[in-house]
Coordinates of C-alpha atoms in Angstrom, one line a residue:
M232 CA 37.0 15.6 0.5
L233 CA 35.5 11.8 -0.4
S234 CA 36.7 10.4 -4.2
G235 CA 35.0 7.0 -5.2
C236 CA 35.5 5.6 -8.1
G237 CA 37.0 8.4 -9.9
L238 CA 34.7 10.7 -8.9
D239 CA 35.8 13.6 -7.0
I240 CA 33.1 14.6 -3.7
S241 CA 32.8 18.3 -2.8
G242 CA 30.5 20.1 -1.1
D243 CA 28.0 22.5 -3.2
E244 CA 30.3 26.0 -2.9
D245 CA 33.5 23.7 -4.4
T246 CA 31.4 22.3 -7.3
A247 CA 30.3 26.3 -7.8
T248 CA 33.3 27.2 -8.6
Q249 CA 35.0 25.0 -10.4
S250 CA 31.8 24.6 -12.7
S251 CA 32.5 28.3 -13.3
V252 CA 36.0 27.9 -14.9
T253 CA 35.7 24.1 -16.3
A254 CA 32.4 24.2 -17.1
E255 CA 32.4 20.3 -15.7
P256 CA 28.7 18.8 -15.1
T257 CA 27.4 17.9 -11.9
V258 CA 25.0 15.3 -11.4
Q259 CA 22.3 15.6 -8.5
I260 CA 21.7 12.1 -6.6
A261 CA 18.9 12.3 -4.2
G262 CA 16.1 10.1 -2.5
A263 CA 13.5 10.2 0.3
A264 CA 13.4 8.5 3.5
V265 CA 10.0 7.7 4.6
K266 CA 8.7 5.7 6.9
G267 CA 6.9 8.2 7.9
V268 CA 9.2 11.0 6.9
I269 CA 12.7 10.6 9.0
Q270 CA 14.7 13.3 9.8
Q271 CA 18.2 14.0 10.8
G272 CA 19.1 10.5 9.9
L273 CA 21.9 9.8 8.6
V274 CA 23.0 8.6 5.1
V275 CA 25.9 6.9 3.1
A276 CA 26.2 5.4 -0.4
N277 CA 28.7 2.9 -1.4
R278 CA 29.6 1.8 -4.8
L279 CA 28.5 -2.2 -5.8
I280 CA 31.5 -3.4 -7.4
A281 CA 32.3 -7.0 -8.7
D282 CA 35.3 -8.8 -7.9
K283 CA 37.4 -10.8 -9.8
D284 CA 34.9 -13.3 -10.0
G285 CA 32.3 -11.2 -10.8
I286 CA 30.8 -11.0 -6.8
Y287 CA 29.0 -7.8 -6.3
A288 CA 29.8 -5.7 -2.6
P289 CA 29.6 -2.8 -1.9
Q290 CA 33.4 -1.8 -1.6
R291 CA 34.0 2.2 -2.2
Q292 CA 31.8 4.9 -0.4
A293 CA 30.3 7.0 -3.1
A294 CA 29.6 10.5 -1.3
K295 CA 30.0 11.5 2.1
P296 CA 27.4 10.8 4.4
V297 CA 24.4 13.5 4.5
L298 CA 21.7 14.0 6.8
T299 CA 18.3 13.8 5.9
A300 CA 16.3 17.2 5.6
D301 CA 12.9 17.6 7.1
D302 CA 10.6 16.5 4.6
G303 CA 13.1 13.1 4.6
S304 CA 14.6 13.8 1.5
Y305 CA 18.9 14.0 1.0
E306 CA 20.9 14.7 -1.6
W307 CA 24.7 15.0 -2.7
Q308 CA 26.0 17.1 -5.9
L309 CA 28.7 14.6 -7.7
R310 CA 30.6 16.3 -10.1
G311 CA 31.2 14.9 -13.0
K312 CA 29.1 11.8 -14.3
A313 CA 27.3 9.1 -12.2
E314 CA 27.7 6.0 -13.1
G315 CA 27.4 2.5 -11.6
W316 CA 25.4 1.3 -9.2
A317 CA 24.8 1.9 -5.1
L318 CA 23.9 0.8 -2.2
V319 CA 22.2 3.4 0.1
E320 CA 21.7 3.0 3.8
L321 CA 20.5 5.5 6.7
T322 CA 20.8 4.6 10.1
A323 CA 19.3 5.9 13.5
D324 CA 20.7 7.9 16.5
G325 CA 19.8 10.2 19.4
G326 CA 18.7 12.8 17.1
T327 CA 16.8 11.4 14.6
R328 CA 13.0 11.5 14.3
M329 CA 10.2 10.1 12.6
I330 CA 6.8 11.2 11.6
C331 CA 3.5 9.3 12.6
D332 CA 2.0 8.3 9.8
V333 CA -0.1 5.9 11.3
V334 CA -4.0 6.4 11.7
P335 CA -5.5 7.4 14.7
Q336 CA -1.8 7.2 16.0
C337 CA 1.5 5.3 17.1
D338 CA 1.6 2.7 19.9
Q339 CA 5.4 3.1 21.5
A340 CA 6.2 0.4 24.1
G341 CA 6.8 2.4 27.7
G342 CA 6.0 5.6 26.1
A343 CA 2.8 7.3 25.0
A344 CA 1.5 6.9 22.4
V345 CA 2.4 9.5 19.5
A346 CA -0.7 11.2 17.7
F347 CA -0.9 10.8 13.7
G348 CA 1.4 13.4 12.0
Q349 CA 3.8 13.7 15.0
S350 CA 7.0 12.9 15.5
M351 CA 8.6 10.4 17.5
P352 CA 12.3 9.0 18.2
L353 CA 13.6 6.2 16.4
D354 CA 15.8 3.1 18.4
S355 CA 19.5 2.6 17.0
H356 CA 18.8 -0.4 15.8
F357 CA 16.9 1.1 12.8
S358 CA 18.0 1.1 9.1
L359 CA 16.6 1.3 6.2
R360 CA 18.6 0.3 2.9
G361 CA 17.9 0.7 -0.5
A362 CA 19.8 0.8 -4.2
G363 CA 19.8 1.3 -7.6
D364 CA 21.6 2.5 -10.7
L365 CA 23.3 6.4 -9.9
R366 CA 22.6 7.6 -13.5
M367 CA 18.5 7.0 -12.4
E368 CA 19.3 10.4 -9.9
T369 CA 17.3 8.4 -7.4
V370 CA 17.4 6.3 -4.5
N371 CA 14.6 5.9 -1.9
L372 CA 14.5 4.2 1.1
T373 CA 11.4 2.5 2.6
P374 CA 10.8 -0.6 4.5
L375 CA 10.1 -2.3 1.4
T376 CA 13.2 -1.4 -0.6
H377 CA 14.7 -2.4 2.8
L378 CA 13.6 -6.0 1.8
A379 CA 14.3 -5.7 -2.0
V380 CA 18.1 -5.7 -1.1
T381 CA 17.8 -8.2 1.8
L382 CA 16.3 -10.7 -0.9
A383 CA 19.1 -9.2 -4.1
E384 CA 21.9 -10.6 -1.1
R385 CA 20.7 -13.5 -1.7
S386 CA 21.8 -13.7 -5.6
G387 CA 25.3 -15.8 -6.6
D388 CA 26.5 -12.5 -7.5
G389 CA 25.8 -10.2 -4.8
L390 CA 24.3 -7.1 -5.4
S391 CA 24.3 -7.3 -8.7
P392 CA 22.4 -5.0 -11.1
V393 CA 20.2 -7.9 -12.7
A394 CA 19.5 -9.2 -8.9
I395 CA 18.2 -5.8 -7.4
S396 CA 16.4 -5.1 -10.7
N397 CA 14.6 -8.6 -9.7
A398 CA 14.3 -8.3 -6.0
Y399 CA 12.5 -4.9 -6.5
T400 CA 10.1 -6.8 -9.2
T401 CA 9.6 -9.0 -6.4
V402 CA 8.9 -7.2 -3.9
E403 CA 6.1 -5.2 -5.7
T404 CA 4.5 -9.1 -6.7
W405 CA 4.3 -9.2 -2.7
F406 CA 2.6 -6.3 -2.3
G407 CA 0.2 -6.3 -5.2
L408 CA 2.1 -2.7 -6.4
P409 CA 2.7 -2.0 -9.8
A410 CA 6.1 -2.3 -11.6
G411 CA 8.3 0.4 -10.9
A412 CA 6.3 1.8 -7.9
L413 CA 9.3 0.9 -5.6
R414 CA 11.5 3.6 -7.5
L415 CA 8.3 6.6 -6.3
T416 CA 9.0 8.8 -3.8
P417 CA 6.4 8.0 -1.5
P418 CA 4.3 11.2 -0.4
D419 CA 3.9 12.3 3.2
L420 CA 1.0 10.8 4.7
T421 CA 0.3 13.1 7.0
N422 CA 0.4 16.0 4.7
L423 CA -2.1 14.6 1.6
D424 CA -4.6 17.3 1.3
E425 CA -1.3 19.5 -0.1
M426 CA -0.5 17.2 -2.8
T427 CA -3.5 16.5 -5.0
G428 CA -1.3 15.8 -8.0
V429 CA 0.1 12.8 -6.2
S430 CA -1.2 9.5 -7.6
A431 CA -2.8 6.4 -6.0
D432 CA 0.6 3.9 -7.4
A433 CA 2.6 6.2 -4.8
I434 CA -0.1 6.9 -2.1
Q435 CA -0.4 2.7 -2.2
V436 CA 3.2 2.7 -1.7
A437 CA 3.3 5.0 1.2
I438 CA 0.5 3.1 3.2
A439 CA 2.3 -0.2 2.1
N440 CA 5.2 1.3 3.9
A441 CA 2.6 2.4 6.9
A442 CA 1.9 -1.2 7.4
F443 CA 4.9 -2.0 9.0
L444 CA 4.7 0.8 12.2
A445 CA 0.6 0.2 11.9
L446 CA 2.0 -3.2 13.2
V447 CA 3.3 -2.3 16.1
N448 CA -0.1 -0.7 17.2
D449 CA -2.2 -2.8 19.7
N450 CA 0.4 -5.6 19.4
A451 CA 2.4 -6.7 22.5
Q452 CA 4.5 -8.8 19.9
W453 CA 6.6 -5.8 18.6
D454 CA 7.4 -3.4 20.2
S455 CA 9.4 -0.8 18.1
I456 CA 8.9 -0.7 13.9
S457 CA 12.7 -2.0 14.2
D458 CA 11.5 -5.6 15.2
V459 CA 8.6 -6.1 12.4
L460 CA 11.0 -5.2 10.1
A461 CA 14.2 -7.1 11.6
D462 CA 11.6 -10.2 11.8
V463 CA 10.4 -9.6 8.0
S464 CA 14.0 -9.0 6.9
S465 CA 15.1 -12.4 8.3
Q466 CA 12.3 -14.7 6.9
V467 CA 13.0 -13.2 3.4
S468 CA 17.0 -13.5 4.2
A469 CA 16.8 -16.8 5.6
N470 CA 14.2 -18.3 3.1
G471 CA 13.7 -15.7 0.0
Q472 CA 10.4 -15.0 1.1
I473 CA 7.5 -14.3 3.5
S474 CA 5.1 -16.3 5.4
V475 CA 1.9 -16.1 3.4
M476 CA -0.7 -16.3 6.0
G477 CA 1.7 -17.0 8.9
D478 CA 2.9 -19.0 12.0
G479 CA 1.5 -16.9 15.3
T480 CA 5.3 -16.4 15.9
N481 CA 6.1 -14.7 12.6
V482 CA 5.0 -11.2 10.5
A483 CA 2.5 -12.8 7.6
L484 CA 2.4 -10.9 4.6
A485 CA -1.6 -10.8 5.1
D486 CA -0.7 -9.0 8.5
L487 CA 1.1 -5.7 6.4
V488 CA -1.6 -6.0 3.5
S489 CA -4.3 -6.2 5.7
A490 CA -3.2 -3.4 8.1
A491 CA -2.2 -1.6 4.7
A492 CA -6.3 -2.2 3.6
L493 CA -7.6 -0.5 7.1
Q494 CA -4.9 2.1 6.7
S495 CA -5.9 2.9 3.3
S496 CA -9.7 3.2 4.7
E497 CA -8.9 5.3 8.0
L498 CA -7.1 8.5 5.8
Q499 CA -10.4 8.3 3.8
N500 CA -11.3 9.8 7.1
A501 CA -8.6 12.0 8.0
V502 CA -8.3 14.0 4.5
D503 CA -10.3 16.6 3.2
S504 CA -9.5 17.0 -0.4
S505 CA -12.2 14.7 -2.4
V506 CA -9.5 13.8 -4.9
I507 CA -7.5 12.5 -2.3
S508 CA -10.2 10.5 -0.7
Q509 CA -10.9 8.5 -4.5
R510 CA -7.5 7.9 -5.2
L511 CA -7.4 6.0 -0.9
A512 CA -10.6 4.6 -2.1
V513 CA -8.8 2.8 -5.1
V514 CA -5.9 2.4 -3.3
E515 CA -7.5 0.2 -0.1
H516 CA -9.5 -1.9 -3.2
R517 CA -6.3 -2.8 -4.6
N518 CA -5.6 -3.7 -0.6
V519 CA -8.5 -6.1 -0.4
Q520 CA -7.9 -7.6 -3.3
R521 CA -4.2 -8.4 -2.9
F522 CA -5.6 -10.1 0.6
K523 CA -8.2 -12.3 -1.3
T524 CA -5.8 -13.4 -3.3
I525 CA -3.4 -14.1 -0.2
A526 CA -6.4 -15.8 1.6
D527 CA -6.7 -17.8 -1.6
V528 CA -3.8 -19.6 -0.5
N529 CA -4.4 -23.6 -0.4
E530 CA -4.2 -24.5 3.0
E531 CA -3.4 -27.8 2.7
S532 CA 0.2 -27.1 1.5
D533 CA 2.8 -24.5 3.3
T534 CA 2.5 -22.1 0.1
D535 CA 4.2 -18.6 0.9
V536 CA 5.3 -16.1 -1.1
A537 CA 8.1 -17.0 -3.6
G538 CA 11.6 -15.2 -3.9
S539 CA 11.2 -15.8 -7.7
G540 CA 8.8 -13.0 -7.7
N541 CA 5.6 -15.8 -8.5
T542 CA 2.8 -15.4 -6.6
T543 CA -0.1 -18.4 -5.4
D544 CA -3.1 -17.0 -7.3
I545 CA -6.0 -19.1 -6.9
S546 CA -9.5 -17.2 -9.0
T547 CA -11.9 -19.0 -6.3
D548 CA -13.6 -16.7 -4.1
T549 CA -13.1 -18.2 -0.2
S550 CA -13.8 -15.4 1.9
T551 CA -17.0 -15.3 3.6
D552 CA -18.7 -11.8 3.7
T553 CA -21.9 -10.4 2.9
S554 CA -21.5 -9.7 -0.9
T555 CA -24.0 -7.2 -2.3
D556 CA -23.5 -7.4 -6.1
T557 CA -24.7 -3.7 -7.9
S558 CA -26.0 -3.2 -10.9
T559 CA -26.0 1.1 -10.6
G560 CA -28.1 3.2 -12.8
S561 CA -31.0 5.6 -12.0
T562 CA -32.9 7.3 -9.3
D563 CA -35.6 4.6 -9.3
E564 CA -34.1 1.5 -9.1
Q565 CA -35.2 -2.0 -9.3
V566 CA -34.0 -4.7 -7.3
A567 CA -33.2 -8.5 -8.4
G568 CA -32.2 -11.8 -6.7
T569 CA -31.3 -11.2 -2.7
T570 CA -30.3 -14.5 -1.1
E571 CA -29.9 -15.0 2.1
P572 CA -26.3 -13.8 3.5
D573 CA -24.6 -16.4 6.1
T574 CA -21.2 -16.7 8.0
T575 CA -20.8 -20.1 4.8
T576 CA -21.7 -18.4 2.2
D577 CA -20.5 -15.4 0.1
T578 CA -23.4 -14.1 -1.1
T579 CA -24.3 -11.3 -4.3
T580 CA -27.1 -10.0 -4.9
D581 CA -27.6 -8.2 -8.3
E582 CA -28.7 -4.9 -7.0
T583 CA -30.0 -1.8 -9.7
V584 CA -28.9 1.8 -8.1
A585 CA -29.6 5.0 -10.2
D586 CA -28.4 7.8 -11.4
T587 CA -31.4 9.9 -13.8
G588 CA -34.8 7.9 -13.4
T589 CA -34.9 5.6 -15.8
D590 CA -34.9 1.1 -15.9
T591 CA -32.0 -0.7 -15.7
E592 CA -30.7 -4.0 -16.5
T593 CA -30.3 -6.9 -13.7
S594 CA -27.5 -9.6 -14.3
E595 CA -28.6 -12.5 -12.7
P596 CA -27.4 -13.3 -8.8
V597 CA -24.3 -15.1 -8.3
T598 CA -23.7 -17.0 -4.9
E599 CA -20.1 -18.4 -4.0
T600 CA -19.9 -21.0 -1.5
T601 CA -17.0 -21.0 0.2
P602 CA -15.3 -23.8 2.8
E603 CA -13.8 -22.4 5.3
E604 CA -13.6 -18.3 6.6
T605 CA -10.0 -17.1 5.7
A606 CA -10.8 -13.2 5.9
P607 CA -10.8 -11.6 9.1
A608 CA -14.4 -12.4 11.0
N609 CA -15.2 -9.0 11.5
T610 CA -15.2 -7.6 8.0
A611 CA -18.1 -7.3 5.4
L612 CA -16.2 -8.2 1.5
L613 CA -19.1 -5.8 -1.0
S614 CA -19.0 -6.4 -4.5
W615 CA -21.5 -5.0 -7.2
T616 CA -21.5 -4.8 -10.7
A617 CA -21.5 -1.2 -12.5
P618 CA -25.0 -0.5 -14.8
L619 CA -24.4 -0.3 -18.3
T620 CA -28.1 1.5 -19.0
R621 CA -30.3 4.1 -17.5
E622 CA -34.2 3.0 -16.1
N623 CA -35.1 5.2 -19.3
G624 CA -33.2 2.4 -21.5
E625 CA -30.9 4.9 -22.5
S626 CA -27.1 3.5 -22.6
L627 CA -24.5 4.3 -19.4
A628 CA -20.6 4.6 -20.3
M629 CA -18.3 3.8 -17.0
G630 CA -17.3 7.3 -18.1
E631 CA -20.3 9.1 -16.9
I632 CA -20.2 7.1 -13.4
A633 CA -18.3 9.2 -10.8
G634 CA -18.0 6.6 -8.0
F635 CA -20.5 4.5 -5.2
E636 CA -21.2 5.0 -1.8
V637 CA -21.8 2.4 0.6
V638 CA -24.0 2.8 3.9
Y639 CA -23.9 0.8 6.3
G640 CA -25.2 0.5 9.8
T641 CA -26.7 -1.6 13.1
S642 CA -30.2 -1.1 11.6
A643 CA -31.6 -1.4 8.3
E644 CA -33.7 1.8 9.0
N645 CA -30.0 3.5 10.5
L646 CA -27.5 3.2 7.8
D647 CA -25.9 6.4 9.6
Q648 CA -22.3 5.2 8.4
S649 CA -21.0 5.6 4.8
L650 CA -17.6 5.3 2.8
A651 CA -17.0 7.1 -0.7
I652 CA -15.4 5.1 -3.7
G653 CA -14.3 8.0 -6.1
D654 CA -14.2 5.2 -9.1
A655 CA -16.0 3.8 -10.8
S656 CA -13.6 0.8 -11.9
V657 CA -14.1 -0.4 -8.4
D658 CA -16.8 -2.8 -8.1
E659 CA -15.5 -4.6 -4.1
L660 CA -14.9 -2.7 -0.6
L661 CA -13.7 -4.3 2.8
V662 CA -16.1 -3.0 5.7
D663 CA -13.8 -3.9 8.6
E664 CA -13.5 -3.3 12.5
L665 CA -17.6 -4.7 12.5
T666 CA -19.1 -5.1 16.2
E667 CA -20.6 -8.1 16.8
G668 CA -23.8 -8.3 16.0
T669 CA -25.8 -7.9 12.7
W670 CA -24.4 -5.0 10.3
Y671 CA -26.9 -4.0 7.2
F672 CA -25.5 -2.3 3.9
A673 CA -26.7 -0.7 0.8
I674 CA -24.9 1.3 -1.8
R675 CA -26.1 3.6 -4.2
T676 CA -24.2 5.5 -7.0
L677 CA -22.7 9.2 -8.5
D678 CA -22.8 10.2 -11.9
T679 CA -20.6 12.8 -13.3
D680 CA -23.7 15.3 -13.6
G681 CA -23.8 15.1 -9.8
N682 CA -26.9 12.6 -10.0
R683 CA -27.6 9.9 -7.3
S684 CA -29.4 7.2 -6.9
R685 CA -31.6 6.2 -4.2
L686 CA -30.2 3.3 -2.3
S687 CA -30.3 -0.5 -3.2
E688 CA -32.1 -2.9 -1.3
V689 CA -30.3 -3.9 2.0
V690 CA -28.7 -6.6 2.7
Y691 CA -26.9 -8.1 5.8
K692 CA -24.5 -9.9 7.6
Q693 CA -24.0 -11.6 11.8
I694 CA -20.4 -10.7 12.4

């Protein structure tokens, strides 16, 4: 039996027996270790206590160690009140397993690839940390929380509540996550079809964490997720930041966000639920937007993501992809203002796409020149504008648009690939992993009544 900060720790049976006598409350301290799901990982929690100089450090064990369950969760039962902050750490041993949450597989140095959804071993160097207020009753352990703790340790007052809270916010900013996202329990990406109630925010967190493992694939520089995490952690520890675009040696923030965007796209093909597919499309759009912001760094200055949480956000679009700007409206589309795309111009074509059979308004085409190529060469960035009216002149509310479908292929007459976007607010899509040659793209609109427009005018990009 262990004691921490005046709180006696006991097993479930002891707690139940004593509660029946004293009616003393118990508090469940819980969380999850997800990168993907980590099974049989050893989790230890230590109280964060300030010394006489006000410097916070882990000084007292809050509860006896526990092992994570098959779903990655862990929990303690603390008798009495749960007060104060704690540092929680997971370590791996020979019995610890992790579920591969990277599509289509997880590569292993010196071993066979592990298929998506299957378990794989973790090396003994692997660890994850998280921290939080025990009164919140949840402390999740992921690569992102690990970076946040590493950043907080740079604070002048150690792992204080303020330093931890600020560090969590900063890491959320780095990865374009909504405020408070690191407190969300990431879902199991291999079981999304059974989790239709999960939010896009939680999925985005899970995919951001999966990106650390995705970087191991086809990259001889990284043998394991431990290598990737150690590299990023060392950058944060030394500089309080992550390199934006990288130096060819270290992991860059752009690498991680790009990997997250790709996984968002790949997962859409791995799920059956249309609801989950739509949320994945939203997450993909967010990651594409974040990548664009990162790519908009002034290359003449060595700009990094700062530990303060501020990011470089330049409004100029510097991507070099073919951009299709489409207004959506009805089954009889009209096309306006097409400009020829090339490798130095981000071309915006304002097209009308359909949903019921009436004339739609179109806006003027916009062409943005790009001084340098910053997005991956094998991608095409498509953008469009939702319509305000249907072809018959009736107004078209955003709430009446269910989403869009982008179709593409290597022939304008045979657009045999497609990507569904189940969110009317999405107006941009990065199509990646394009092979050499000319690729052709078009888009159609879907309304909430199930009507589909015919395809827009086709635009193209040479890869």
